[in-house]
Structure formats: C-alpha cells, structure tokens
Short mmCIF file of C-alpha atoms in Angstrom, two decimals:
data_model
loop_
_atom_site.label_atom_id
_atom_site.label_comp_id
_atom_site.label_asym_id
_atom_site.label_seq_id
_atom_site.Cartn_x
_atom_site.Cartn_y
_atom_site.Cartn_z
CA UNK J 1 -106.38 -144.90 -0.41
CA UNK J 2 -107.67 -141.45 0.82
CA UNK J 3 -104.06 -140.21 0.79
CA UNK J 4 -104.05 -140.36 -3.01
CA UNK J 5 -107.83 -140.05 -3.73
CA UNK J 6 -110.04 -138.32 -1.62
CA UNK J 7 -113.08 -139.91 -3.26
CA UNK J 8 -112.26 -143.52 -4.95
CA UNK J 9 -114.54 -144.02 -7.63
CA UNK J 10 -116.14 -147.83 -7.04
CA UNK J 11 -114.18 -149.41 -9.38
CA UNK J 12 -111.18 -148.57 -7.25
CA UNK J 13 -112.33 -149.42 -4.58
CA UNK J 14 -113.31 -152.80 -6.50
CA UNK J 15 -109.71 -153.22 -7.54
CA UNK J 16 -107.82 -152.76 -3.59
CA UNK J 17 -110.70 -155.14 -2.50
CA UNK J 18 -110.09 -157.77 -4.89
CA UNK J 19 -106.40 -157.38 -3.95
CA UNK J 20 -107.26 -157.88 -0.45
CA UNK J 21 -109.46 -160.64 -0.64
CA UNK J 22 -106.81 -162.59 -2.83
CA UNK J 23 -104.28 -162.03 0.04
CA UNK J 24 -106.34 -162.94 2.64
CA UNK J 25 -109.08 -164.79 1.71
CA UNK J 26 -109.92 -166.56 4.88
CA UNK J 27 -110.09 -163.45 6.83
CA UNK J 28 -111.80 -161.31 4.29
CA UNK J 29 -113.66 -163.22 1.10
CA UNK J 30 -117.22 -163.88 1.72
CA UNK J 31 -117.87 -167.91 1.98
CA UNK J 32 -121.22 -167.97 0.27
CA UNK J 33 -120.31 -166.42 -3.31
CA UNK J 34 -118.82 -169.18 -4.92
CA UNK J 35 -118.06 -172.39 -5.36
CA UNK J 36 -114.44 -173.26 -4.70
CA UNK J 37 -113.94 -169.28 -5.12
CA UNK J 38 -114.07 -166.25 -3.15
CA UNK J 39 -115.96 -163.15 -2.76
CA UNK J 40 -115.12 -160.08 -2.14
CA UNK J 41 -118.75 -157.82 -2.20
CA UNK J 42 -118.98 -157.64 1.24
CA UNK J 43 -115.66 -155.72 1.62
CA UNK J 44 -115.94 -153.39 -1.00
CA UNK J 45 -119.38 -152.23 0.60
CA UNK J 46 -117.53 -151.97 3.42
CA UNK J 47 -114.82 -149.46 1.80
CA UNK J 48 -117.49 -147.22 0.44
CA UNK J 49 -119.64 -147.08 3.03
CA UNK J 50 -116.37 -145.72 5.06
CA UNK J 51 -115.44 -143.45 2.40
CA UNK J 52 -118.90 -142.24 2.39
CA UNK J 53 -118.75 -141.39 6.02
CA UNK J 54 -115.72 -139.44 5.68
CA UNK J 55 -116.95 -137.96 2.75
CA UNK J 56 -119.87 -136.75 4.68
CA UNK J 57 -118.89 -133.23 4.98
CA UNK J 58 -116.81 -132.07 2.01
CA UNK J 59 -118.62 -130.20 -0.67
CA UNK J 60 -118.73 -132.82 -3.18
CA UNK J 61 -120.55 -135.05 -1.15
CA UNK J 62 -123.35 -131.95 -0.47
CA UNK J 63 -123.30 -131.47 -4.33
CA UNK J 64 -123.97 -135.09 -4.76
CA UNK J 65 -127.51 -135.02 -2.16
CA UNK J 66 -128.45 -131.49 -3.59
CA UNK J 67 -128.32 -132.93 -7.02
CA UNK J 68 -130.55 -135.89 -6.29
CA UNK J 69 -132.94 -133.98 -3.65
CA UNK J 70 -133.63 -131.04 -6.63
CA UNK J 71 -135.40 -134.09 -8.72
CA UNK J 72 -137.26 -135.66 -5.83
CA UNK J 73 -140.73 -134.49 -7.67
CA UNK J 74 -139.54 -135.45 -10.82
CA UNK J 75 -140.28 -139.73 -10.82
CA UNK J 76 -138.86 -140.34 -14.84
CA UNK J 77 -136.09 -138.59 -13.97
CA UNK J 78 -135.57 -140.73 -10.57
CA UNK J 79 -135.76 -144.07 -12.45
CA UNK J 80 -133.30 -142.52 -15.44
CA UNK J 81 -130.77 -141.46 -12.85
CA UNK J 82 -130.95 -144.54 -10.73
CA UNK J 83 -127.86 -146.14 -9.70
CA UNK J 84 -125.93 -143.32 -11.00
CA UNK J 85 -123.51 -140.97 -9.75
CA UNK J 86 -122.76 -137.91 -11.82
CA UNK J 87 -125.60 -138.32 -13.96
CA UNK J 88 -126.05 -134.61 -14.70
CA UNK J 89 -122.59 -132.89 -13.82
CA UNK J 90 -121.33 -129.71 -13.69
CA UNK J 91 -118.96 -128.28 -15.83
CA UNK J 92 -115.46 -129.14 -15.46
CA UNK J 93 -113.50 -125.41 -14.24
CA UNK J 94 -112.56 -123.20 -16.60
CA UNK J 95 -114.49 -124.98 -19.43
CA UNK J 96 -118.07 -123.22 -20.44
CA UNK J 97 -121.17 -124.61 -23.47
CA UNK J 98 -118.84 -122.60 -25.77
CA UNK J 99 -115.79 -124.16 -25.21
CA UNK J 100 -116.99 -127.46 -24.69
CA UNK J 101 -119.11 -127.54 -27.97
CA UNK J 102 -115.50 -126.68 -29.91
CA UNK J 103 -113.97 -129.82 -28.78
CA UNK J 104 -117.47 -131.26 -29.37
CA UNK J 105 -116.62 -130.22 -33.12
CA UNK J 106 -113.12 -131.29 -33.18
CA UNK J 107 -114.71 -134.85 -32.39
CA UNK J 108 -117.09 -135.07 -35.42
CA UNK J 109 -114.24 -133.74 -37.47
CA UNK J 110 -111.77 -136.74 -36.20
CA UNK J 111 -114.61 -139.07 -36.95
CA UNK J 112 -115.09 -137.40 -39.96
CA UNK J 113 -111.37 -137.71 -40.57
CA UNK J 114 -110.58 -141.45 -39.34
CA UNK J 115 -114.06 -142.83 -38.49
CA UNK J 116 -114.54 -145.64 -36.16
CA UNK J 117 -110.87 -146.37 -35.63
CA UNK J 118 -109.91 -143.16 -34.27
CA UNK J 119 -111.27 -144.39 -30.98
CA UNK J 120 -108.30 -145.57 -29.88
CA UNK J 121 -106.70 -142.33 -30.49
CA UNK J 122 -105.78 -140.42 -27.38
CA UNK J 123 -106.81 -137.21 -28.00
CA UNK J 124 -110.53 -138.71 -28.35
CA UNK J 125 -110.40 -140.13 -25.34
CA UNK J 126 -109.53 -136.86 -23.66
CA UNK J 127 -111.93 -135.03 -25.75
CA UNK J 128 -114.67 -137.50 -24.29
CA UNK J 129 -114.05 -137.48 -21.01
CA UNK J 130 -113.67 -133.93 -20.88
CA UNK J 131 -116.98 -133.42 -22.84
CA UNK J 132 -118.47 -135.77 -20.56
CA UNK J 133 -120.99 -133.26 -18.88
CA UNK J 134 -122.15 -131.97 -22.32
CA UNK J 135 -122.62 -135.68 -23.48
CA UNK J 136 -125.09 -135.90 -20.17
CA UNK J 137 -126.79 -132.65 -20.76
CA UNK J 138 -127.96 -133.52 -24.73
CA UNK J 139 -128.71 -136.74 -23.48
CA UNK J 140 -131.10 -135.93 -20.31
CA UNK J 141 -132.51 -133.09 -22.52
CA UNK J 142 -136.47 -132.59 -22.11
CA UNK J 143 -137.57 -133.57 -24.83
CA UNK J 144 -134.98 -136.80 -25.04
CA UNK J 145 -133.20 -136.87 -28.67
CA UNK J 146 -133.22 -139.88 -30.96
CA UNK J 147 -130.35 -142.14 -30.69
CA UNK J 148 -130.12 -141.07 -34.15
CA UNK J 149 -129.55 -137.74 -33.00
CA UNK J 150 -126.87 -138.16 -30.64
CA UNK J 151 -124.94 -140.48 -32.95
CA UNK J 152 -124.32 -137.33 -35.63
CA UNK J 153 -123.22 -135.08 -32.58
CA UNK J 154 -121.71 -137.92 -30.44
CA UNK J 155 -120.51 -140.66 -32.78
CA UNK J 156 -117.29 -141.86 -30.68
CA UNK J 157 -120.06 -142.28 -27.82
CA UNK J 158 -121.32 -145.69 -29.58
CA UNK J 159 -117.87 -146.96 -29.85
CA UNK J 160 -117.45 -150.14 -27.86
CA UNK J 161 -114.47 -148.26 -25.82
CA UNK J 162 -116.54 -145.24 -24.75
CA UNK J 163 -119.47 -146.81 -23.69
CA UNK J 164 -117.57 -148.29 -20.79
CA UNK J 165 -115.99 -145.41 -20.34
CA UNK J 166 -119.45 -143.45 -20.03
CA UNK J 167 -120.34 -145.77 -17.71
CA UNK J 168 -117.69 -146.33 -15.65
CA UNK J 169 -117.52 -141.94 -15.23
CA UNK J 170 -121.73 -142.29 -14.81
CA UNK J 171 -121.93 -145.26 -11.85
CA UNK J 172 -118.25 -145.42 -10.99
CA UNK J 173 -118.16 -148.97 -12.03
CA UNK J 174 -116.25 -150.37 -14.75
CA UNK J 175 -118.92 -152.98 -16.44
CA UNK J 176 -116.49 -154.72 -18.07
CA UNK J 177 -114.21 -155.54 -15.31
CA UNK J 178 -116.88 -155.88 -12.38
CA UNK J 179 -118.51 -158.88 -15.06
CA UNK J 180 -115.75 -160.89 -15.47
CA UNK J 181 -114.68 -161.08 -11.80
CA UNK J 182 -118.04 -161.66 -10.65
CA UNK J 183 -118.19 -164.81 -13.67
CA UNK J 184 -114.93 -165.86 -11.99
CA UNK J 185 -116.62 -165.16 -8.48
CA UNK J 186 -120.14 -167.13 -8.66
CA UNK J 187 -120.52 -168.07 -12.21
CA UNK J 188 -119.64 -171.88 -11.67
CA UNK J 189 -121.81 -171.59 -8.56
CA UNK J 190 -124.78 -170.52 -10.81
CA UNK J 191 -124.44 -173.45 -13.20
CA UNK J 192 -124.32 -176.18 -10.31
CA UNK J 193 -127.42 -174.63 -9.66
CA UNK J 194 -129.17 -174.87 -11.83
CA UNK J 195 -127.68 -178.07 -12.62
CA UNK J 196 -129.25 -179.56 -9.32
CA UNK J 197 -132.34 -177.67 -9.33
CA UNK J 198 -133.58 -176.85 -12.99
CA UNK J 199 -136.52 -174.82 -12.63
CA UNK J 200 -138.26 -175.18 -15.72
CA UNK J 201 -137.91 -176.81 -19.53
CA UNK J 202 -136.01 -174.18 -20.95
CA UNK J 203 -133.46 -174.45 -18.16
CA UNK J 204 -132.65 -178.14 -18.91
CA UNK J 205 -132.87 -177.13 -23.06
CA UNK J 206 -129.92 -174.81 -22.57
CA UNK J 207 -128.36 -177.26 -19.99
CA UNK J 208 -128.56 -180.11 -22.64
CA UNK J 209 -126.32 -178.49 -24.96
CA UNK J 210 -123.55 -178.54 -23.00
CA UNK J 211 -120.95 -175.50 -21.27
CA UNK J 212 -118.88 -175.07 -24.47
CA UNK J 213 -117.85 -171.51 -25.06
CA UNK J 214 -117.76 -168.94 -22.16
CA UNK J 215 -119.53 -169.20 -18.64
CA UNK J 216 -121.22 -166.13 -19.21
CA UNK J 217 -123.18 -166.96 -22.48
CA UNK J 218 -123.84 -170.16 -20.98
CA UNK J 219 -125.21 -168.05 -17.41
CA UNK J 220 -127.16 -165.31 -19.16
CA UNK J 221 -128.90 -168.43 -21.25
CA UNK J 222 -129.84 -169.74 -17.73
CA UNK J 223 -131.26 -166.73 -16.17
CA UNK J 224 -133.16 -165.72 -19.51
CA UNK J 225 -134.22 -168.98 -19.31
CA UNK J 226 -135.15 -169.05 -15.78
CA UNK J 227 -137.38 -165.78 -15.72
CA UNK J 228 -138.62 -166.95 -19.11
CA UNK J 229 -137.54 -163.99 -20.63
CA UNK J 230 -135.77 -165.91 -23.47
CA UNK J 231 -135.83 -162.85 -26.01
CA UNK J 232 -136.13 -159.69 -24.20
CA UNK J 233 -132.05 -159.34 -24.68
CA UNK J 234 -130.43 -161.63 -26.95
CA UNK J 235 -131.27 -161.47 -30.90
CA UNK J 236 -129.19 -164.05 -33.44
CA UNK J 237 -127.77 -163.14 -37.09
CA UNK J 238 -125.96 -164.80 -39.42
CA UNK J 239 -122.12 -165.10 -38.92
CA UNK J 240 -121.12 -163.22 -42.21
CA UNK J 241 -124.01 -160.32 -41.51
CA UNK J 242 -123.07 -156.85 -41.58
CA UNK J 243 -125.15 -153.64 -39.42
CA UNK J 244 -127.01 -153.07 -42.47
CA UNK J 245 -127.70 -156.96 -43.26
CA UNK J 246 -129.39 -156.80 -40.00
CA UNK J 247 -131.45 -153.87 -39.77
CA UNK J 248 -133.25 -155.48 -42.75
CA UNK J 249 -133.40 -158.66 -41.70
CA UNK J 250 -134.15 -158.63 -37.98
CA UNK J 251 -137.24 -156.54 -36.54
CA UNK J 252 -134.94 -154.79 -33.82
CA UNK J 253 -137.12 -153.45 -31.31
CA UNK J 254 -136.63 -150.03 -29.45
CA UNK J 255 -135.04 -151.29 -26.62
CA UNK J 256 -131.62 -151.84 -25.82
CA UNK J 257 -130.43 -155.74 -27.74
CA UNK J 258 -126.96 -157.87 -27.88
CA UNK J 259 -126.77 -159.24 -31.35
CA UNK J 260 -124.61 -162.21 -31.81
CA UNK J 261 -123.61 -163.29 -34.80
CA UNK J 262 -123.04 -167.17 -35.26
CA UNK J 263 -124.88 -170.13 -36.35
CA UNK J 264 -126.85 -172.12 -33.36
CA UNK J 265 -127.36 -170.76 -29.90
CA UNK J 266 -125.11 -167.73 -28.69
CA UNK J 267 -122.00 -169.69 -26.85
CA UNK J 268 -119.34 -167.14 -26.86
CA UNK J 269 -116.14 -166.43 -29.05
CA UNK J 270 -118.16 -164.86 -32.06
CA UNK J 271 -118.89 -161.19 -33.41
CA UNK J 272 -121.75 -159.09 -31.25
CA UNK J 273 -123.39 -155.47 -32.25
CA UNK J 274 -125.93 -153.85 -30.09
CA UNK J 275 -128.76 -152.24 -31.73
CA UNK J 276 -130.72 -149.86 -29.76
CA UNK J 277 -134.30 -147.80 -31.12
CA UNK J 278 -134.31 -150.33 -34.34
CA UNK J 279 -131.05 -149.69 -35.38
CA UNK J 280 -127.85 -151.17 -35.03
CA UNK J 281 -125.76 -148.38 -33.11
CA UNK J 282 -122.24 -150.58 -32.42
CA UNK J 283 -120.62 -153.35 -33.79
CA UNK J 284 -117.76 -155.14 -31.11
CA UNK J 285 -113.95 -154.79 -31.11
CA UNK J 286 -113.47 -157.71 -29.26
CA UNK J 287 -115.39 -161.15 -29.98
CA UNK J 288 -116.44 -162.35 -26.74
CA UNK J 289 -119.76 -162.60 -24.77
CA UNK J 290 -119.55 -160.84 -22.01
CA UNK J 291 -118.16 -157.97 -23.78
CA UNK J 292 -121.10 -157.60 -25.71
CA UNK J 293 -123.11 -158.63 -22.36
CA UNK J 294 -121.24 -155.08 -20.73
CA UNK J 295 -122.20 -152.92 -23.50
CA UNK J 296 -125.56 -154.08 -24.10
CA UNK J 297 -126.02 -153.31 -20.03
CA UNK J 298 -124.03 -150.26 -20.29
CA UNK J 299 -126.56 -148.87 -23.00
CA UNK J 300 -129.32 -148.87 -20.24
CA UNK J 301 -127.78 -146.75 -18.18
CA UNK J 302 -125.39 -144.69 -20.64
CA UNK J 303 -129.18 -143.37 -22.62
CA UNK J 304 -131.80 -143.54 -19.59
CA UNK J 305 -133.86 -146.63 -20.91
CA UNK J 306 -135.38 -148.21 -18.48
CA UNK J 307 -136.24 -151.97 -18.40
CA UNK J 308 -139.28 -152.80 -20.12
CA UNK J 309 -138.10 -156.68 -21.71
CA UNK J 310 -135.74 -158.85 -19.98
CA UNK J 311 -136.44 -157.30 -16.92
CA UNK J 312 -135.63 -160.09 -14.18
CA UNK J 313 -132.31 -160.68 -15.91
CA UNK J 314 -131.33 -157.48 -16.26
CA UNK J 315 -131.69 -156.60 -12.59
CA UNK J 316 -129.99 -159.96 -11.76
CA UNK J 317 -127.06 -158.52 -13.08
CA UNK J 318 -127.35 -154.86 -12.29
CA UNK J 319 -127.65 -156.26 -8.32
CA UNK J 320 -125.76 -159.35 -8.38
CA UNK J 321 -122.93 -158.87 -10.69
CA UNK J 322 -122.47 -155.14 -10.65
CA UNK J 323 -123.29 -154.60 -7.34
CA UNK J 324 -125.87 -151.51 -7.81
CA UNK J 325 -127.79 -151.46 -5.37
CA UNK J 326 -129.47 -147.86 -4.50
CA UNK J 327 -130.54 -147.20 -1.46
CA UNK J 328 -132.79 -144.69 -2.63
CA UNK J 329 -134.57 -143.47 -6.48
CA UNK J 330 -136.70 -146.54 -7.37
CA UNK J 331 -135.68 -148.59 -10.02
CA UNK J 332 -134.93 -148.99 -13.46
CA UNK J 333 -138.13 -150.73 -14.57
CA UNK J 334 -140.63 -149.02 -16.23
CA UNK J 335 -143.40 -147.70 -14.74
CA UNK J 336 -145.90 -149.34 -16.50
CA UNK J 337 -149.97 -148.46 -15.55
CA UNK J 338 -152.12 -151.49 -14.39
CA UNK J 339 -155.84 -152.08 -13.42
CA UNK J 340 -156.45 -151.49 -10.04
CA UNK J 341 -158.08 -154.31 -7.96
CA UNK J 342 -160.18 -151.70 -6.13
CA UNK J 343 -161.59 -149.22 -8.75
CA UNK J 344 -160.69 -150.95 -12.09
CA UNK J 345 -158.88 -147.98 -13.38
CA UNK J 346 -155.34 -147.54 -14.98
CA UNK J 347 -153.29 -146.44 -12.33
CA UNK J 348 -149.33 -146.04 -12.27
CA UNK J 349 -147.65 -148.99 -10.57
CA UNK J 350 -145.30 -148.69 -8.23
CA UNK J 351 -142.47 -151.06 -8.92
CA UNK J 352 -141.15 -152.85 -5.76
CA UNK J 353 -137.35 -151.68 -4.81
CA UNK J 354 -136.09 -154.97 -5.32
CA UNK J 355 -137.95 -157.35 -8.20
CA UNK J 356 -139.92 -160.36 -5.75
CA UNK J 357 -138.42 -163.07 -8.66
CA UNK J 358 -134.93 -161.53 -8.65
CA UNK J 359 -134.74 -161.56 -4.67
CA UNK J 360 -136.42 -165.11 -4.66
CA UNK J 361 -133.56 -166.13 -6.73
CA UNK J 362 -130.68 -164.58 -5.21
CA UNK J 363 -132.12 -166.12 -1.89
CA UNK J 364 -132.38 -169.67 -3.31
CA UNK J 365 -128.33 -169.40 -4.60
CA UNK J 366 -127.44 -168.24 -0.86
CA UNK J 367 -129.35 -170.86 0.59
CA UNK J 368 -127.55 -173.33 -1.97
CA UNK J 369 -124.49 -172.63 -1.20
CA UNK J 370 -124.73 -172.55 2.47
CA UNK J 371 -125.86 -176.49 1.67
CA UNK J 372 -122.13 -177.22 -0.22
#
C-alpha cells in the first residue's frame, strides 16, 4: 500500500481490509461482529496502527501532534476537533488567502450560474477540495459564523455530495461507505438482539411494526429507542413537503436533524433533508435512509457541533459503525455544567471518554454473540 501511498487515508485502508477479509475470512474476519457475517475492524486497526508506526518520523506525522499539542489548553476546541484529522490544515503549496478566496468566488458564481445541480460538475469538486483549508478556517473562526453565513460563502458545502466529501478529507473516513458495510457487518446481529432481549416498551413498539424498508432505519429506531432518545435525531414531514413547508411547520431545533419525509414511522426508501440551526440546510439526492443517516452524522463533525440530543446514539455510531475511536481529545458531547455533590455549585462536567450506556451496550452485543 505504502508503495503507492505513503499515508492511506482510513477509508483506504477500510477498502484493502474489506478485500482481505472477503478472501480470507477464516483467517482474518473477526467472529463476534455479525451474525452469519464477517468483520473486518480488527484488521483495519491493525493497518493503521502499522502505518502509524512507520509514519512515526516523517514530517507529516510531526505536523499532525504539533497541531493537536498547540490546542491542548484550549478544551472547546479539543471536543470540536475530536476524531478528526486535518481539522485546521495548512495551505495547499503554492496556493495563498488570495488565491484561494478567487476560486472561493468562482464557486458562488457557478452556484449562482447552475445552482444546486452544478455539484456534480467537476470543476466544483476540484474547487472544493482544493478550498478545503479555507472552508476549515471560516468555519473554526473565533467567533463561529452562522450556518447562515457559511451557506452564502460556501453553498456547494451543504450539497449532499460535499458533505461526505468534507468529511471523508476531515476524519479520513468515508461515512457513507463505512455505514453500509458496517449494516451489512452487524446490522442483522443488532436486530436479533434486540429481538431476544428488548430492553424497554419502545423497543418492542418499533419491533411490532415489522423490518420493512432498510436495516438501518429499522436499527437507528432501535437504538433511539433503546437510550430513549426517540427525538433527539429523527424529525417527520409530510411526503409532498418542500424546505420551506418545513421550516414553518416543524420547530427545528439548533442542532444537527434527519428529516424524513413520508407518512408513518421513518422505514427507508423516501425523501430526507437535514436541517441544522432551525433551518433546513440540504435536501437528499438519493432517497434512502442511511444516506440521510451519513449526512445528518457528517454535519456534526463537518460544523463542530457537539452532541447535546441523541447523544447515546450518536456515539453508538461514531464508535461502532465508523470506527472513531480517539485515543486522546475528549469527546464530542457537550460539556454541560452540573451541581456538584460536594459544594452544590455549577461546575463543568467532565464527560467520561467512552459514554457508561454506549459501552454497556456494545458489551451486551459482544457477549450476545459469543452465546450464538
């Protein structure tokens, strides 16, 4: 791999170990993922942990540890930057503000020009990802602009296509594609479950009505149901509504929401929109769940919210299905103040690195499936 790229992003890494695993499975898939599937986490830690290593020296590795050691006092900017790899770059050589800001310009002018369809234009995409570190540097700006803001100055940025792309050049991890194998993977696994060992009433509500549509709507339902968490992420609309129908009939909240549009519970195959700071910010090119399920995830990480509803189930899947899992910067909850036990003042909590209810879970599906 190293021959051809001296530092595979994850999601390369994701694709040779899925390739692996497929080949040989009984040598290299981990036993415990799935049910009548395999699993290939194990060995794609195992790939960048080794690249890491051999990384250790060169100077983009340094850059990497200065970049996250220069913050080390700075505890908002630890949680916004959590999980994340270039999440304030340099700029690319040769390119300066100046420069950058032209092509910046020719991007409002295509919108401008085309609008929302000139995403799949390749001279945006070229112009985005070569903008990238400009995108990052109005976006981690002190004080943070509105989304409204950054939609006028970055409009392709809200387009279903580039927010996996910001992502994927942010984490090194393509959302999209690490979701669906990881519903192929363990989603089945998740179901008998729950299926066996419903935890509560809302789990056998959503269980009741049956697995018609895609796994994933049906999975979310469970762990939103699970962590009773039911709408922290997941807001419903009429079928025939447009962005504007629902902005004035939905109180969208500030944070981060997957909108589907259908009649009865979300199950998959209809039209999604994520709305973000009461307003609805992208409506989906494709009309599946777990596309909307990426993008609504993506938008965590893409504009530095942190999780404040829906905060079990979002951590479920930034840990289980996406694998990010930081060793170090905190978390992506926010750091909400309590009453101390001992002096009965507001004090800043300190979230725990891994959620007790999300590891209590993930424990109770391993020790499941060792019982298969």
């Amino acid at each position: 791999m190293r021959r051809f790229e001296a530092n595979p992003t994850r999601s390369q890494c994701l694709t040779v170990a899925h390739k692996i695993v497929r080949q040989y499975p009984k040598t290299f898939s981990d036993a415990v993922l799935g049910v009548n599937t395999i699993g290939y986490c194990s060995l794609l830690s195992q790939l960048k942990i080794r690249i890491e290593h051999l990384n250790r020296n060169n100077t983009l590795a340094r850059r990497r540890l200065q970049s996250s050691s220069s913050r080390a006092d700075e505890p908002e900017r630890r949680q916004d930057s959590y999980g994340c790899t270039r999440w304030q770059p340099e700029f690319p050589p040769g390119e300066s503000e100046e420069t950058l800001e032209e092509k910046r310009k020719r991007l409002e002018e295509l919108f401008q020009q085309e609008g929302a369809s000139g995403a799949d234009r390749g001279e945006v995409a070229k112009l985005m990802e070569s903008t990238y570190c400009l995108q990052r540097r109005m976006i981690n700006a002190s004080p943070a602009p509105t989304i409204e803001e950054l939609h006028r100055k970055w409009p392709y940025l809200f387009a279903q296509k580039f927010i996996y792309a910001h992502f994927e050049l942010l984490t090194d991890n393509n959302v999209l594609r690490m979701l669906e194998l990881s519903m192929e993977e363990c989603g089945k696994a998740i179901l008998a479950f729950f299926k066996s060992k419903p935890t509560n009433e809302e789990i056998r509500a959503v269980l009741s009505r049956g697995e018609d549509g895609e796994i994933a709507s049906c999975v979310t339902q469970l762990l939103l149901a699970h962590f009773k968490e039911k709408d922290g992420l997941i807001l419903q609309a009429n079928v025939f509504a447009s962005a504007a129908d629902v902005e004035r009939t939905l109180a969208l909240p500030q944070s981060p929401r997957l909108i589907i549009l259908g009649n009865g519970e979300p199950r998959g195959g209809g039209r999604w929109m994520v709305s973000m700071d009461g307003h609805v910010v992208c409506e989906g090119s494709q009309p599946t769940f777990i596309s909307g399920l990426a993008a609504v995830f993506a938008t965590y990480y893409n504009f530095n919210y942190q999780y404040e509803e829906a905060v079990c189930t979002l951590e479920f899947i930034q840990r289980r299905f996406l694998d990010i899992n930081p060793e170090r910067g905190g978390s992506k909850v926010s750091r909400k103040k309590v009453t101390s036990s001992k002096t009965g003042k507001l004090v800043q909590k300190k979230p725990a690195s891994v959620n007790p209810r999300v590891s209590s879970l993930m424990r109770k599906l391993m020790d499941f499936l060792n019982e298969i």
